[in-house]
Each structure stands twice: as structure tokens, then as C-alpha cells.
PDB file of C-alpha atoms in Angstrom:
ATOM      1  CA  MET A   1     -29.942 -28.102  38.489  1.00 52.00           C
ATOM      2  CA  GLU A   2     -30.542 -30.089  35.325  1.00 63.00           C
ATOM      3  CA  GLN A   3     -28.743 -33.498  35.137  1.00 64.00           C
ATOM      4  CA  GLN A   4     -26.323 -33.285  32.125  1.00 67.00           C
ATOM      5  CA  PHE A   5     -25.895 -36.388  30.066  1.00 70.00           C
ATOM      6  CA  ASN A   6     -22.652 -37.770  28.809  1.00 74.00           C
ATOM      7  CA  GLU A   7     -22.402 -39.198  25.225  1.00 75.00           C
ATOM      8  CA  LYS A   8     -22.757 -42.839  26.253  1.00 78.00           C
ATOM      9  CA  GLN A   9     -25.939 -42.078  28.277  1.00 79.00           C
ATOM     10  CA  SER A  10     -27.291 -39.967  25.406  1.00 80.00           C
ATOM     11  CA  LEU A  11     -26.800 -42.763  22.870  1.00 82.00           C
ATOM     12  CA  GLU A  12     -28.508 -45.333  25.293  1.00 82.00           C
ATOM     13  CA  LEU A  13     -31.451 -42.916  25.755  1.00 82.00           C
ATOM     14  CA  ILE A  14     -31.985 -42.196  22.113  1.00 84.00           C
ATOM     15  CA  ALA A  15     -31.950 -46.030  21.349  1.00 83.00           C
ATOM     16  CA  ARG A  16     -34.359 -46.697  24.178  1.00 79.00           C
ATOM     17  CA  MET A  17     -36.913 -43.935  23.211  1.00 80.00           C
ATOM     18  CA  ILE A  18     -36.830 -44.998  19.544  1.00 78.00           C
ATOM     19  CA  GLU A  19     -37.313 -48.535  20.531  1.00 74.00           C
ATOM     20  CA  ASN A  20     -40.193 -47.507  22.734  1.00 69.00           C
ATOM     21  CA  THR A  21     -42.076 -45.979  19.791  1.00 69.00           C
ATOM     22  CA  LYS A  22     -41.251 -48.833  17.397  1.00 64.00           C
ATOM     23  CA  ASN A  23     -44.066 -51.167  18.126  1.00 59.00           C
ATOM     24  CA  ASN A  24     -46.826 -48.481  18.308  1.00 61.00           C
ATOM     25  CA  LEU A  25     -49.887 -50.624  17.947  1.00 66.00           C
ATOM     26  CA  GLY A  26     -51.738 -48.931  20.710  1.00 66.00           C
ATOM     27  CA  LYS A  27     -54.803 -50.640  22.324  1.00 68.00           C
ATOM     28  CA  GLY A  28     -57.845 -50.509  19.974  1.00 73.00           C
ATOM     29  CA  SER A  29     -55.782 -50.334  16.809  1.00 78.00           C
ATOM     30  CA  GLY A  30     -58.139 -52.769  15.133  1.00 85.00           C
ATOM     31  CA  ASN A  31     -61.261 -50.740  16.023  1.00 85.00           C
ATOM     32  CA  ILE A  32     -61.168 -48.822  12.767  1.00 86.00           C
ATOM     33  CA  LEU A  33     -61.365 -52.121  10.748  1.00 90.00           C
ATOM     34  CA  ILE A  34     -64.050 -53.506  12.984  1.00 91.00           C
ATOM     35  CA  SER A  35     -66.256 -50.389  12.630  1.00 88.00           C
ATOM     36  CA  TRP A  36     -65.855 -50.304   8.851  1.00 89.00           C
ATOM     37  CA  GLY A  37     -66.389 -54.096   8.689  1.00 92.00           C
ATOM     38  CA  VAL A  38     -69.506 -54.024  10.907  1.00 91.00           C
ATOM     39  CA  SER A  39     -70.978 -51.073   9.023  1.00 91.00           C
ATOM     40  CA  THR A  40     -70.481 -52.998   5.780  1.00 91.00           C
ATOM     41  CA  LEU A  41     -72.073 -56.094   7.312  1.00 92.00           C
ATOM     42  CA  LEU A  42     -75.058 -54.168   8.488  1.00 92.00           C
ATOM     43  CA  ALA A  43     -75.474 -52.285   5.181  1.00 92.00           C
ATOM     44  CA  ALA A  44     -75.394 -55.562   3.256  1.00 91.00           C
ATOM     45  CA  THR A  45     -78.053 -57.016   5.684  1.00 93.00           C
ATOM     46  CA  MET A  46     -80.253 -53.829   5.387  1.00 93.00           C
ATOM     47  CA  VAL A  47     -79.903 -53.761   1.583  1.00 91.00           C
ATOM     48  CA  GLY A  48     -80.803 -57.496   1.413  1.00 90.00           C
ATOM     49  CA  ILE A  49     -83.864 -56.927   3.717  1.00 92.00           C
ATOM     50  CA  CYS A  50     -85.041 -53.890   1.672  1.00 92.00           C
ATOM     51  CA  LEU A  51     -84.656 -55.764  -1.558  1.00 89.00           C
ATOM     52  CA  LEU A  52     -86.782 -58.604  -0.107  1.00 88.00           C
ATOM     53  CA  ILE A  53     -89.431 -56.266   1.145  1.00 91.00           C
ATOM     54  CA  THR A  54     -89.602 -54.103  -2.082  1.00 90.00           C
ATOM     55  CA  ASP A  55     -89.478 -57.126  -4.318  1.00 85.00           C
ATOM     56  CA  GLY A  56     -85.968 -56.151  -5.633  1.00 81.00           C
ATOM     57  CA  ASP A  57     -86.281 -52.336  -5.885  1.00 85.00           C
ATOM     58  CA  PRO A  58     -82.847 -51.224  -6.924  1.00 82.00           C
ATOM     59  CA  ARG A  59     -83.212 -47.952  -4.898  1.00 85.00           C
ATOM     60  CA  ALA A  60     -82.497 -50.087  -1.835  1.00 88.00           C
ATOM     61  CA  ASN A  61     -78.857 -49.873  -2.931  1.00 86.00           C
ATOM     62  CA  TRP A  62     -78.674 -46.280  -1.880  1.00 86.00           C
ATOM     63  CA  LEU A  63     -78.438 -47.710   1.660  1.00 90.00           C
ATOM     64  CA  TRP A  64     -74.782 -48.605   0.832  1.00 88.00           C
ATOM     65  CA  PHE A  65     -74.029 -44.902   1.415  1.00 87.00           C
ATOM     66  CA  LEU A  66     -74.540 -45.416   5.161  1.00 88.00           C
ATOM     67  CA  ILE A  67     -71.102 -47.064   5.221  1.00 87.00           C
ATOM     68  CA  PRO A  68     -69.043 -44.021   4.390  1.00 84.00           C
ATOM     69  CA  PHE A  69     -71.346 -41.841   6.493  1.00 83.00           C
ATOM     70  CA  TYR A  70     -70.865 -44.112   9.495  1.00 81.00           C
ATOM     71  CA  GLY A  71     -67.246 -44.827   8.814  1.00 77.00           C
ATOM     72  CA  LEU A  72     -66.117 -41.291   8.264  1.00 77.00           C
ATOM     73  CA  THR A  73     -67.912 -40.030  11.312  1.00 80.00           C
ATOM     74  CA  SER A  74     -66.363 -42.693  13.570  1.00 76.00           C
ATOM     75  CA  SER A  75     -62.911 -42.170  12.069  1.00 73.00           C
ATOM     76  CA  ALA A  76     -63.126 -38.425  12.739  1.00 72.00           C
ATOM     77  CA  MET A  77     -64.034 -39.019  16.351  1.00 71.00           C
ATOM     78  CA  ARG A  78     -61.192 -41.560  16.816  1.00 68.00           C
ATOM     79  CA  LYS A  79     -58.676 -39.161  15.367  1.00 63.00           C
ATOM     80  CA  LYS A  80     -59.285 -36.632  18.168  1.00 65.00           C
ATOM     81  CA  THR A  81     -58.392 -39.196  20.913  1.00 69.00           C
ATOM     82  CA  LYS A  82     -55.260 -40.586  19.177  1.00 76.00           C
ATOM     83  CA  LYS A  83     -52.181 -40.007  21.419  1.00 80.00           C
ATOM     84  CA  VAL A  84     -49.538 -40.453  18.735  1.00 81.00           C
ATOM     85  CA  TYR A  85     -49.256 -40.313  15.013  1.00 82.00           C
ATOM     86  CA  THR A  86     -46.510 -42.416  13.483  1.00 83.00           C
ATOM     87  CA  HIS A  87     -45.032 -42.202   9.983  1.00 82.00           C
ATOM     88  CA  ILE A  88     -47.057 -45.383   9.240  1.00 83.00           C
ATOM     89  CA  ASP A  89     -50.185 -43.727  10.325  1.00 83.00           C
ATOM     90  CA  ARG A  90     -49.478 -40.900   7.764  1.00 86.00           C
ATOM     91  CA  LEU A  91     -48.899 -43.470   5.012  1.00 89.00           C
ATOM     92  CA  THR A  92     -51.974 -45.475   5.735  1.00 88.00           C
ATOM     93  CA  LYS A  93     -54.048 -42.324   6.025  1.00 87.00           C
ATOM     94  CA  SER A  94     -52.814 -41.194   2.598  1.00 92.00           C
ATOM     95  CA  ILE A  95     -53.743 -44.544   1.086  1.00 93.00           C
ATOM     96  CA  TRP A  96     -57.398 -44.287   2.425  1.00 90.00           C
ATOM     97  CA  LEU A  97     -57.712 -40.576   1.638  1.00 91.00           C
ATOM     98  CA  PHE A  98     -57.105 -41.775  -1.951  1.00 94.00           C
ATOM     99  CA  ILE A  99     -59.291 -44.848  -1.927  1.00 94.00           C
ATOM    100  CA  THR A 100     -62.337 -43.443   0.115  1.00 90.00           C
ATOM    101  CA  PRO A 101     -63.449 -40.804  -2.370  1.00 92.00           C
ATOM    102  CA  ILE A 102     -63.009 -43.246  -5.322  1.00 94.00           C
ATOM    103  CA  THR A 103     -65.237 -45.792  -3.611  1.00 91.00           C
ATOM    104  CA  ILE A 104     -67.856 -43.073  -2.937  1.00 90.00           C
ATOM    105  CA  ALA A 105     -67.690 -41.532  -6.384  1.00 92.00           C
ATOM    106  CA  LEU A 106     -67.363 -44.822  -8.369  1.00 92.00           C
ATOM    107  CA  PRO A 107     -71.030 -46.024  -7.926  1.00 89.00           C
ATOM    108  CA  ILE A 108     -72.432 -42.632  -8.778  1.00 89.00           C
ATOM    109  CA  ILE A 109     -70.249 -42.427 -11.899  1.00 91.00           C
ATOM    110  CA  LEU A 110     -71.164 -45.987 -12.970  1.00 88.00           C
ATOM    111  CA  VAL A 111     -74.925 -45.352 -12.307  1.00 86.00           C
ATOM    112  CA  ALA A 112     -74.670 -42.278 -14.579  1.00 86.00           C
ATOM    113  CA  MET A 113     -72.734 -44.180 -17.189  1.00 85.00           C
ATOM    114  CA  ASP A 114     -75.356 -46.971 -17.149  1.00 77.00           C
ATOM    115  CA  TYR A 115     -77.734 -44.681 -19.178  1.00 76.00           C
ATOM    116  CA  TYR A 116     -75.152 -44.828 -22.028  1.00 79.00           C
ATOM    117  CA  ALA A 117     -73.735 -48.302 -21.662  1.00 74.00           C
ATOM    118  CA  ALA A 118     -76.107 -50.749 -20.043  1.00 72.00           C
ATOM    119  CA  GLY A 119     -74.436 -53.207 -17.521  1.00 76.00           C
ATOM    120  CA  MET A 120     -72.176 -50.654 -15.856  1.00 78.00           C
ATOM    121  CA  VAL A 121     -74.166 -50.870 -12.583  1.00 81.00           C
ATOM    122  CA  ALA A 122     -73.464 -54.678 -12.387  1.00 82.00           C
ATOM    123  CA  MET A 123     -69.825 -53.756 -12.134  1.00 87.00           C
ATOM    124  CA  ILE A 124     -70.169 -51.702  -8.988  1.00 89.00           C
ATOM    125  CA  PRO A 125     -70.092 -54.568  -6.392  1.00 90.00           C
ATOM    126  CA  PHE A 126     -67.038 -56.156  -8.038  1.00 93.00           C
ATOM    127  CA  LEU A 127     -65.056 -52.938  -8.375  1.00 94.00           C
ATOM    128  CA  GLU A 128     -65.889 -51.639  -4.967  1.00 93.00           C
ATOM    129  CA  MET A 129     -64.917 -54.929  -3.284  1.00 94.00           C
ATOM    130  CA  LEU A 130     -61.717 -55.091  -5.392  1.00 96.00           C
ATOM    131  CA  ILE A 131     -60.538 -51.592  -4.697  1.00 96.00           C
ATOM    132  CA  ILE A 132     -61.150 -51.803  -0.975  1.00 95.00           C
ATOM    133  CA  SER A 133     -59.583 -55.329  -0.771  1.00 96.00           C
ATOM    134  CA  ILE A 134     -56.408 -54.000  -2.548  1.00 96.00           C
ATOM    135  CA  GLY A 135     -56.335 -51.075   0.020  1.00 95.00           C
ATOM    136  CA  LEU A 136     -56.710 -53.526   2.928  1.00 95.00           C
ATOM    137  CA  SER A 137     -53.810 -55.758   1.656  1.00 96.00           C
ATOM    138  CA  VAL A 138     -51.553 -52.746   1.128  1.00 95.00           C
ATOM    139  CA  THR A 139     -52.347 -51.508   4.608  1.00 93.00           C
ATOM    140  CA  GLY A 140     -51.559 -54.965   5.986  1.00 93.00           C
ATOM    141  CA  ILE A 141     -48.187 -54.882   4.208  1.00 93.00           C
ATOM    142  CA  ILE A 142     -47.468 -51.354   5.432  1.00 90.00           C
ATOM    143  CA  ILE A 143     -48.218 -52.045   9.089  1.00 87.00           C
ATOM    144  CA  ASN A 144     -46.627 -55.545   8.647  1.00 87.00           C
ATOM    145  CA  TYR A 145     -49.624 -57.354  10.052  1.00 90.00           C
ATOM    146  CA  ARG A 146     -50.031 -60.778   8.524  1.00 93.00           C
ATOM    147  CA  PRO A 147     -53.724 -61.472   9.331  1.00 94.00           C
ATOM    148  CA  LEU A 148     -54.630 -58.255   7.491  1.00 94.00           C
ATOM    149  CA  ILE A 149     -52.386 -59.137   4.497  1.00 95.00           C
ATOM    150  CA  ILE A 150     -54.034 -62.672   4.316  1.00 96.00           C
ATOM    151  CA  GLY A 151     -57.576 -61.238   4.886  1.00 95.00           C
ATOM    152  CA  GLY A 152     -57.073 -58.596   2.253  1.00 95.00           C
ATOM    153  CA  SER A 153     -55.664 -61.078  -0.294  1.00 96.00           C
ATOM    154  CA  VAL A 154     -58.543 -63.499   0.205  1.00 96.00           C
ATOM    155  CA  ALA A 155     -60.807 -60.513  -0.184  1.00 96.00           C
ATOM    156  CA  VAL A 156     -59.223 -59.642  -3.522  1.00 96.00           C
ATOM    157  CA  VAL A 157     -59.935 -63.210  -4.803  1.00 96.00           C
ATOM    158  CA  MET A 158     -63.465 -62.924  -3.252  1.00 95.00           C
ATOM    159  CA  SER A 159     -64.273 -59.805  -5.302  1.00 94.00           C
ATOM    160  CA  SER A 160     -64.315 -61.935  -8.500  1.00 93.00           C
ATOM    161  CA  GLY A 161     -67.247 -63.798  -6.874  1.00 93.00           C
ATOM    162  CA  CYS A 162     -69.371 -60.598  -7.366  1.00 91.00           C
ATOM    163  CA  LEU A 163     -69.139 -61.135 -11.074  1.00 90.00           C
ATOM    164  CA  ILE A 164     -70.492 -64.604 -10.760  1.00 91.00           C
ATOM    165  CA  LEU A 165     -73.255 -63.483  -8.534  1.00 88.00           C
ATOM    166  CA  VAL A 166     -74.602 -60.712 -10.786  1.00 83.00           C
ATOM    167  CA  GLY A 167     -78.405 -61.331 -10.981  1.00 82.00           C
ATOM    168  CA  GLU A 168     -78.389 -62.971  -7.563  1.00 87.00           C
ATOM    169  CA  PRO A 169     -78.901 -59.950  -5.191  1.00 86.00           C
ATOM    170  CA  TYR A 170     -79.542 -61.936  -2.051  1.00 88.00           C
ATOM    171  CA  LEU A 171     -76.453 -64.217  -2.501  1.00 91.00           C
ATOM    172  CA  LEU A 172     -74.415 -61.063  -3.347  1.00 91.00           C
ATOM    173  CA  MET A 173     -75.543 -59.425  -0.050  1.00 91.00           C
ATOM    174  CA  PHE A 174     -74.487 -62.529   1.799  1.00 93.00           C
ATOM    175  CA  TRP A 175     -71.242 -62.577  -0.155  1.00 94.00           C
ATOM    176  CA  TYR A 176     -70.597 -58.955   0.984  1.00 92.00           C
ATOM    177  CA  GLY A 177     -71.250 -59.904   4.582  1.00 93.00           C
ATOM    178  CA  VAL A 178     -68.785 -62.796   4.456  1.00 95.00           C
ATOM    179  CA  TRP A 179     -66.191 -60.513   2.722  1.00 95.00           C
ATOM    180  CA  ALA A 180     -66.539 -57.847   5.490  1.00 95.00           C
ATOM    181  CA  LEU A 181     -66.102 -60.589   8.052  1.00 96.00           C
ATOM    182  CA  ILE A 182     -62.939 -61.968   6.537  1.00 96.00           C
ATOM    183  CA  SER A 183     -61.224 -58.766   5.248  1.00 95.00           C
ATOM    184  CA  MET A 184     -62.064 -56.369   8.107  1.00 95.00           C
ATOM    185  CA  ILE A 185     -63.751 -57.725  11.240  1.00 95.00           C
ATOM    186  CA  ILE A 186     -61.636 -60.775  11.882  1.00 96.00           C
ATOM    187  CA  PRO A 187     -58.324 -59.054  11.155  1.00 95.00           C
ATOM    188  CA  GLY A 188     -59.497 -56.077  13.294  1.00 94.00           C
ATOM    189  CA  VAL A 189     -60.306 -58.276  16.239  1.00 94.00           C
ATOM    190  CA  LYS A 190     -57.050 -60.070  15.915  1.00 93.00           C
ATOM    191  CA  LEU A 191     -55.209 -56.779  15.680  1.00 91.00           C
ATOM    192  CA  ASN A 192     -56.884 -55.655  18.898  1.00 89.00           C
ATOM    193  CA  ASN A 193     -55.823 -58.834  20.701  1.00 90.00           C
ATOM    194  CA  TYR A 194     -52.250 -58.396  19.339  1.00 87.00           C
ATOM    195  CA  ALA A 195     -51.999 -54.748  20.331  1.00 82.00           C
ATOM    196  CA  LYS A 196     -53.403 -55.605  23.853  1.00 81.00           C
ATOM    197  CA  LYS A 197     -50.666 -58.300  24.268  1.00 80.00           C
ATOM    198  CA  ASN A 198     -47.985 -56.077  23.078  1.00 73.00           C
ATOM    199  CA  ALA A 199     -49.081 -52.939  24.977  1.00 65.00           C
TER     200      ALA A 199
ATOM    201  CA  MET B   1     -11.332 -32.575  17.285  1.00 58.00           C
ATOM    202  CA  LEU B   2     -14.347 -33.581  19.270  1.00 60.00           C
ATOM    203  CA  LYS B   3     -17.611 -31.625  18.490  1.00 68.00           C
ATOM    204  CA  SER B   4     -19.258 -30.004  21.399  1.00 76.00           C
ATOM    205  CA  LEU B   5     -22.685 -31.232  22.488  1.00 79.00           C
ATOM    206  CA  ASN B   6     -25.751 -28.931  22.122  1.00 84.00           C
ATOM    207  CA  PRO B   7     -26.499 -28.004  25.797  1.00 85.00           C
ATOM    208  CA  LEU B   8     -30.198 -28.001  24.969  1.00 87.00           C
ATOM    209  CA  LEU B   9     -30.198 -31.662  24.272  1.00 88.00           C
ATOM    210  CA  THR B  10     -27.774 -32.861  26.991  1.00 84.00           C
ATOM    211  CA  THR B  11     -30.572 -33.322  29.600  1.00 87.00           C
ATOM    212  CA  GLU B  12     -32.322 -36.634  29.751  1.00 87.00           C
ATOM    213  CA  LEU B  13     -35.858 -35.454  29.381  1.00 91.00           C
ATOM    214  CA  ARG B  14     -35.352 -32.960  26.455  1.00 93.00           C
ATOM    215  CA  LEU B  15     -33.252 -35.502  24.593  1.00 91.00           C
ATOM    216  CA  GLY B  16     -35.941 -38.180  25.280  1.00 91.00           C
ATOM    217  CA  VAL B  17     -38.639 -35.992  24.019  1.00 94.00           C
ATOM    218  CA  VAL B  18     -36.797 -35.021  20.835  1.00 94.00           C
ATOM    219  CA  SER B  19     -35.773 -38.673  20.212  1.00 92.00           C
ATOM    220  CA  ILE B  20     -39.476 -39.789  20.469  1.00 92.00           C
ATOM    221  CA  LEU B  21     -40.601 -36.953  18.166  1.00 93.00           C
ATOM    222  CA  MET B  22     -37.898 -37.963  15.614  1.00 91.00           C
ATOM    223  CA  SER B  23     -39.486 -41.304  15.325  1.00 87.00           C
ATOM    224  CA  VAL B  24     -43.151 -40.312  15.099  1.00 89.00           C
ATOM    225  CA  GLU B  25     -45.210 -37.671  13.186  1.00 89.00           C
ATOM    226  CA  ALA B  26     -46.690 -36.158  16.264  1.00 91.00           C
ATOM    227  CA  ALA B  27     -47.262 -37.126  19.918  1.00 92.00           C
ATOM    228  CA  ASP B  28     -49.618 -35.807  22.604  1.00 92.00           C
ATOM    229  CA  PHE B  29     -48.476 -34.814  26.147  1.00 93.00           C
ATOM    230  CA  SER B  30     -49.782 -37.966  27.834  1.00 91.00           C
ATOM    231  CA  TYR B  31     -47.895 -40.098  25.338  1.00 90.00           C
ATOM    232  CA  LEU B  32     -44.646 -38.238  25.954  1.00 93.00           C
ATOM    233  CA  LYS B  33     -45.206 -38.459  29.792  1.00 93.00           C
ATOM    234  CA  GLU B  34     -45.871 -42.281  29.533  1.00 90.00           C
ATOM    235  CA  LYS B  35     -42.806 -42.910  27.345  1.00 88.00           C
ATOM    236  CA  THR B  36     -40.362 -40.749  29.259  1.00 89.00           C
ATOM    237  CA  GLY B  37     -41.711 -41.421  32.711  1.00 90.00           C
ATOM    238  CA  ALA B  38     -41.537 -37.773  33.636  1.00 91.00           C
ATOM    239  CA  THR B  39     -43.789 -35.784  35.850  1.00 94.00           C
ATOM    240  CA  SER B  40     -46.297 -33.382  34.289  1.00 94.00           C
ATOM    241  CA  GLY B  41     -44.631 -30.297  35.666  1.00 94.00           C
ATOM    242  CA  ASN B  42     -41.168 -31.254  34.577  1.00 94.00           C
ATOM    243  CA  LEU B  43     -42.251 -32.375  31.149  1.00 95.00           C
ATOM    244  CA  SER B  44     -44.296 -29.200  30.610  1.00 95.00           C
ATOM    245  CA  VAL B  45     -41.156 -27.055  31.428  1.00 95.00           C
ATOM    246  CA  GLN B  46     -38.931 -28.929  29.126  1.00 94.00           C
ATOM    247  CA  ILE B  47     -41.466 -28.859  26.252  1.00 96.00           C
ATOM    248  CA  ASP B  48     -41.683 -25.127  26.723  1.00 95.00           C
ATOM    249  CA  LYS B  49     -37.908 -24.769  26.434  1.00 95.00           C
ATOM    250  CA  LEU B  50     -37.799 -26.960  23.254  1.00 96.00           C
ATOM    251  CA  ALA B  51     -40.685 -24.863  21.845  1.00 96.00           C
ATOM    252  CA  LYS B  52     -38.933 -21.559  22.679  1.00 96.00           C
ATOM    253  CA  ALA B  53     -35.762 -22.919  20.827  1.00 95.00           C
ATOM    254  CA  GLU B  54     -38.093 -23.753  17.954  1.00 96.00           C
ATOM    255  CA  TYR B  55     -37.077 -27.393  18.047  1.00 96.00           C
ATOM    256  CA  ILE B  56     -40.757 -28.446  18.370  1.00 96.00           C
ATOM    257  CA  THR B  57     -44.120 -26.992  17.774  1.00 96.00           C
ATOM    258  CA  VAL B  58     -46.843 -27.241  20.365  1.00 96.00           C
ATOM    259  CA  GLU B  59     -50.494 -27.246  19.274  1.00 93.00           C
ATOM    260  CA  LYS B  60     -53.024 -26.859  22.090  1.00 91.00           C
ATOM    261  CA  SER B  61     -56.707 -27.866  21.589  1.00 88.00           C
ATOM    262  CA  PHE B  62     -59.649 -29.329  23.459  1.00 84.00           C
ATOM    263  CA  VAL B  63     -61.131 -32.724  22.947  1.00 79.00           C
ATOM    264  CA  GLY B  64     -64.585 -32.348  24.511  1.00 78.00           C
ATOM    265  CA  LYS B  65     -63.709 -30.683  27.901  1.00 81.00           C
ATOM    266  CA  LYS B  66     -60.234 -32.137  28.130  1.00 83.00           C
ATOM    267  CA  PRO B  67     -57.159 -30.062  26.952  1.00 86.00           C
ATOM    268  CA  ARG B  68     -54.860 -31.641  24.466  1.00 88.00           C
ATOM    269  CA  THR B  69     -51.214 -30.751  23.688  1.00 92.00           C
ATOM    270  CA  LEU B  70     -49.783 -32.127  20.453  1.00 93.00           C
ATOM    271  CA  CYS B  71     -46.108 -31.845  19.880  1.00 95.00           C
ATOM    272  CA  LYS B  72     -44.239 -32.106  16.528  1.00 95.00           C
ATOM    273  CA  ILE B  73     -40.587 -31.792  15.750  1.00 95.00           C
ATOM    274  CA  THR B  74     -39.558 -28.902  13.416  1.00 96.00           C
ATOM    275  CA  GLU B  75     -36.930 -28.981  10.678  1.00 95.00           C
ATOM    276  CA  LYS B  76     -34.675 -26.987  13.038  1.00 96.00           C
ATOM    277  CA  GLY B  77     -35.289 -29.621  15.784  1.00 94.00           C
ATOM    278  CA  LYS B  78     -34.535 -32.453  13.282  1.00 93.00           C
ATOM    279  CA  ALA B  79     -31.194 -30.673  12.227  1.00 94.00           C
ATOM    280  CA  ALA B  80     -30.234 -30.150  15.924  1.00 93.00           C
ATOM    281  CA  PHE B  81     -30.897 -33.813  16.629  1.00 92.00           C
ATOM    282  CA  ILE B  82     -28.843 -35.070  13.632  1.00 91.00           C
ATOM    283  CA  GLU B  83     -26.058 -32.699  14.646  1.00 91.00           C
ATOM    284  CA  TYR B  84     -26.145 -33.839  18.214  1.00 89.00           C
ATOM    285  CA  PHE B  85     -26.076 -37.523  17.096  1.00 87.00           C
ATOM    286  CA  ASP B  86     -23.114 -36.841  14.848  1.00 87.00           C
ATOM    287  CA  ALA B  87     -21.296 -35.224  17.751  1.00 85.00           C
ATOM    288  CA  ILE B  88     -21.890 -38.257  19.953  1.00 84.00           C
ATOM    289  CA  LYS B  89     -20.643 -40.490  17.163  1.00 80.00           C
ATOM    290  CA  SER B  90     -17.477 -38.526  16.916  1.00 80.00           C
ATOM    291  CA  TYR B  91     -16.730 -39.400  20.598  1.00 77.00           C
ATOM    292  CA  PHE B  92     -16.890 -43.034  19.861  1.00 75.00           C
ATOM    293  CA  GLU B  93     -14.866 -42.811  16.633  1.00 72.00           C
ATOM    294  CA  LYS B  94     -12.029 -41.278  18.426  1.00 60.00           C
TER     295      LYS B  94
END
């Protein structure tokens, strides 16, 4: 025989269940930031090393495409093991579904445009960093997580450094590494600790 | 006059499952089990009843070798929950 609920018990149960799902930062929530951050850091290091070995051959920059390759693969694998999808997940997913293709297509478009208007290629690091940083800040605002809002905002400011570092490829790679650390890796580690504490 | 309560939602577990699914996009079986504290067998039976009433959709798949059951609330389920909630409210407003 199923236990029937009265109206008071029903109301209490609804409140309790909704409260249960409210703070849904499951363990490992920051892993996605860490994996994208680490892949950016590694790509910057690899590009820097390749530039050094090849005496500045610009083709070394194709190695940047390892970031979306690695990031998208690991994101797809993570998706399959997720226990719950919140409305916030859907919102952040929509943002990154919009941003990711832009960041992949933008360097290709600018390289092509460089044939017609020289100097376009120099804009790639700045625009990429700016777009991703804005995405990170907005994500931080949506999930209401202060370290990501701060990291993303600092990253937006840092993107202007790319304009200063045009013509300094090694410093630029170093700048990208620091940017990945501040905007993704540190907030990701903090988010994991926070989720662990609140689990 | 007091509204009657939907009998499908007056049991603890079914109401719990629908309440959770109202506040998320989708949840898998283990998440619902963890949040409701129900046994696998009982939860499975109640999920089937909700699915038969078309209050939720159940998507079964495999992640590697592990089976995965993903539940989502339907528009009909949302409407039933809202109606149920309004009915409860009417008891308190009396």
C-alpha cells in the first residue's frame, strides 16, 4: 500500500527536494575549466618551443588547434558521466556552443583576410583571448561563482596585453600561459574545492 | 471549494521525483536515488508509473558497459505539478 501524503507533507517535500537541487555544484565541477586551461597552457608552451626550434616559423601556430581538439573530446566524455543537467548547465552550454565555433573559425578567417589586409593575423591572440575571457566572466556570473567572475574579468584586461606584445612571440606565449592559469586553472581548482566542501 | 489532489502525485516518492525534475533539466537514476533516498526497486516502479502517465520521459542508454537512465519532465508533468501545487495552496488559503 502506497503511503498517501497530506497537503502539509507535500509542501514540505516539494520545498526539500527543490532545496536539494539548488546548490548543484557536483564534485569535479571545475574539471572542465582545468582541462581547457591546462590544454591552453600546454599549447602555448608547445608553440613557444616550436617557434624557438624553427626560428620563428609561423606554421607553429597551427598547434593552437590542439586546444579545441582536446577540449571538445574531454567535454564530450564528461557529458556522458554527468548525473544531472540543471537549467544553468543548459545556459552555460548555450554560451559555449556559441563561443567555441567562433574561436575556432576566427583565426582561419583572419589568416585568409591577411592576404588582403596585412596585419589581421596579429589581431588573432587579442581577439581570441578577449572572446574567451568574456565567455568565462559571463559563465562566472551565471553560476554565481566569484573567483571565476574575477578571473574572467582580469583575463579581459589581460587580453589588451596581446596588442602590446605583438612582435614578441615568446613573451606572448608566456602571457597566454599566465592568462590560462588566472582565468581557467585557478578558478577551476577553487571551484572543485568549493564543490567538494558543499557536496 | 477545495481542489482535489492528483492521486498520482500524493505519494512521497513520485512527488519527490517530479519536484526534482521540475527544478533541473534532466536527472539520471542514480541522482534521483541519492536525492530521494529510495531503494532502486521502488524508484524504478515509481518512475515507470510516472512515465506511463506521460509525466516524465525516460531515456535509456549505455555509458561504456553501464546502463544509464535519464529522466526529464514533460509539459504534461509540469502542468500536473503546477495544478497539484495550486491545489495544495488552496488548502492553506482556506
